[in-house]
Coordinates of C-alpha atoms in Angstrom, one line a residue:
E6 CA -4.3 -15.5 77.7
Q7 CA -5.4 -12.2 76.4
H8 CA -3.5 -12.9 73.3
T9 CA -5.3 -16.2 72.9
K10 CA -8.6 -14.6 73.5
A11 CA -7.8 -12.0 70.8
L12 CA -6.8 -14.7 68.4
Q13 CA -10.0 -16.5 69.1
E14 CA -12.0 -13.4 68.5
I15 CA -10.1 -12.7 65.3
E16 CA -10.7 -16.3 64.2
A17 CA -14.4 -16.0 65.0
I18 CA -14.6 -12.7 63.0
A19 CA -12.7 -14.3 60.2
K20 CA -15.0 -17.3 60.2
E21 CA -18.1 -15.0 60.2
A22 CA -16.6 -12.9 57.4
S23 CA -15.8 -16.1 55.4
E24 CA -19.4 -17.3 55.9
L25 CA -20.8 -13.9 54.9
Y26 CA -18.5 -13.9 51.8
T27 CA -19.6 -17.5 50.9
A28 CA -23.3 -16.5 51.3
H29 CA -22.7 -13.3 49.3
R30 CA -20.9 -15.3 46.5
A31 CA -23.9 -17.8 46.4
E32 CA -26.3 -14.8 46.0
V33 CA -24.1 -13.3 43.3
V34 CA -24.0 -16.7 41.4
E35 CA -27.8 -17.0 41.8
F36 CA -28.3 -13.4 40.6
E37 CA -26.0 -13.9 37.6
A38 CA -28.0 -17.1 36.7
F39 CA -31.2 -15.1 37.0
R40 CA -29.8 -12.2 34.9
E41 CA -28.6 -14.6 32.2
K42 CA -32.0 -16.3 32.1
L43 CA -33.8 -12.9 31.9
E44 CA -31.4 -11.7 29.2
G45 CA -32.1 -14.9 27.2
S46 CA -35.8 -14.3 27.6
L47 CA -35.5 -10.7 26.5
D48 CA -33.4 -11.7 23.5
L49 CA -36.0 -14.3 22.5
E50 CA -38.8 -11.7 22.9
A51 CA -36.8 -9.1 20.9
K52 CA -36.3 -11.7 18.1
Q53 CA -40.0 -12.6 18.2
L54 CA -40.8 -8.9 18.0
A55 CA -38.5 -8.4 15.1
D56 CA -40.1 -11.4 13.3
L57 CA -43.5 -9.9 14.0
K58 CA -42.5 -6.6 12.6
I59 CA -41.2 -8.3 9.4
R60 CA -44.4 -10.3 9.1
N61 CA -46.5 -7.2 9.7
S62 CA -44.6 -5.4 6.9
E63 CA -45.1 -8.3 4.6
V64 CA -48.9 -8.3 5.3
E65 CA -49.1 -4.5 4.8
T66 CA -47.4 -4.9 1.5
Q67 CA -49.9 -7.6 0.5
I68 CA -52.8 -5.4 1.6
E69 CA -51.4 -2.5 -0.5
A70 CA -51.0 -4.8 -3.5
M71 CA -54.6 -6.1 -3.0
S72 CA -55.9 -2.6 -2.7
R73 CA -54.2 -1.6 -6.0
E74 CA -55.6 -4.8 -7.7
K75 CA -59.1 -4.0 -6.3
A76 CA -58.8 -0.4 -7.8
K77 CA -57.7 -1.9 -11.1
L78 CA -60.6 -4.3 -11.1
A79 CA -63.1 -1.6 -10.1
T80 CA -61.8 0.6 -13.0
K81 CA -62.0 -2.4 -15.4
N82 CA -65.5 -3.1 -14.1
D83 CA -66.6 0.5 -14.7
I84 CA -65.3 0.3 -18.2
I85 CA -67.1 -3.0 -19.0
L86 CA -70.3 -1.6 -17.4
S87 CA -70.0 1.6 -19.5
E88 CA -69.4 -0.4 -22.7
A89 CA -72.3 -2.7 -21.9
N90 CA -74.6 0.3 -21.3
N91 CA -73.4 1.8 -24.6
K92 CA -74.2 -1.4 -26.5
L93 CA -77.5 -1.6 -24.7
G94 CA -78.3 1.9 -25.9
H95 CA -77.3 1.0 -29.5
L96 CA -79.5 -2.2 -29.3
K97 CA -82.5 -0.1 -28.0
N98 CA -82.0 2.3 -30.9
Y99 CA -81.7 -0.5 -33.4
I100 CA -84.9 -2.2 -32.0
N101 CA -86.7 1.2 -32.2
K102 CA -85.6 1.5 -35.8
L103 CA -86.7 -2.0 -36.7
E104 CA -90.0 -1.3 -35.0
E105 CA -90.4 1.8 -37.2
E106 CA -89.5 -0.2 -40.3
K107 CA -92.0 -2.9 -39.3
Q108 CA -94.7 -0.3 -39.0
E109 CA -93.8 1.1 -42.4
V110 CA -93.9 -2.4 -43.9
Q111 CA -97.3 -3.1 -42.2
K112 CA -98.6 0.2 -43.7
T113 CA -97.3 -0.7 -47.1
I114 CA -98.9 -4.2 -46.9
A115 CA -102.2 -2.8 -45.6
G116 CA -102.2 -0.3 -48.5
K117 CA -101.5 -3.1 -51.1
L118 CA -104.2 -5.3 -49.5
E119 CA -106.6 -2.4 -49.8
L120 CA -105.7 -2.0 -53.5
C121 CA -106.1 -5.8 -54.0
V122 CA -109.5 -5.7 -52.2
A123 CA -110.6 -2.7 -54.2
Y124 CA -109.4 -4.3 -57.5
T125 CA -111.1 -7.6 -56.6
N126 CA -114.3 -5.7 -55.8
K127 CA -114.0 -3.7 -59.0
E128 CA -113.6 -6.9 -61.1
K129 CA -116.8 -8.4 -59.6

């Protein structure tokens, strides 16, 4: 009877151990599934981050190219503006010269008119 009782206790302990092992295995399986899902999520986020870094690099390259183009255009604009101011200065000088020539011609015409008037008055 003592032997039977000991066997029953051993069987009860074995059954409890089996139940604990089964519960533990279920938790391990659940944990492994969670870990795999988490790793998949982290892999996806790492890929997205890498893609964003590549895109960021491309955008920075475009910004640098645009900055260089802007600088070229600013330089070209400065050259055009300088040339335009130069031409404007030449035109102002030319206009002043024409104005002086006009005044000289007007003086000459006025002088000749005076001679004509004087000659006409003399003839009378």
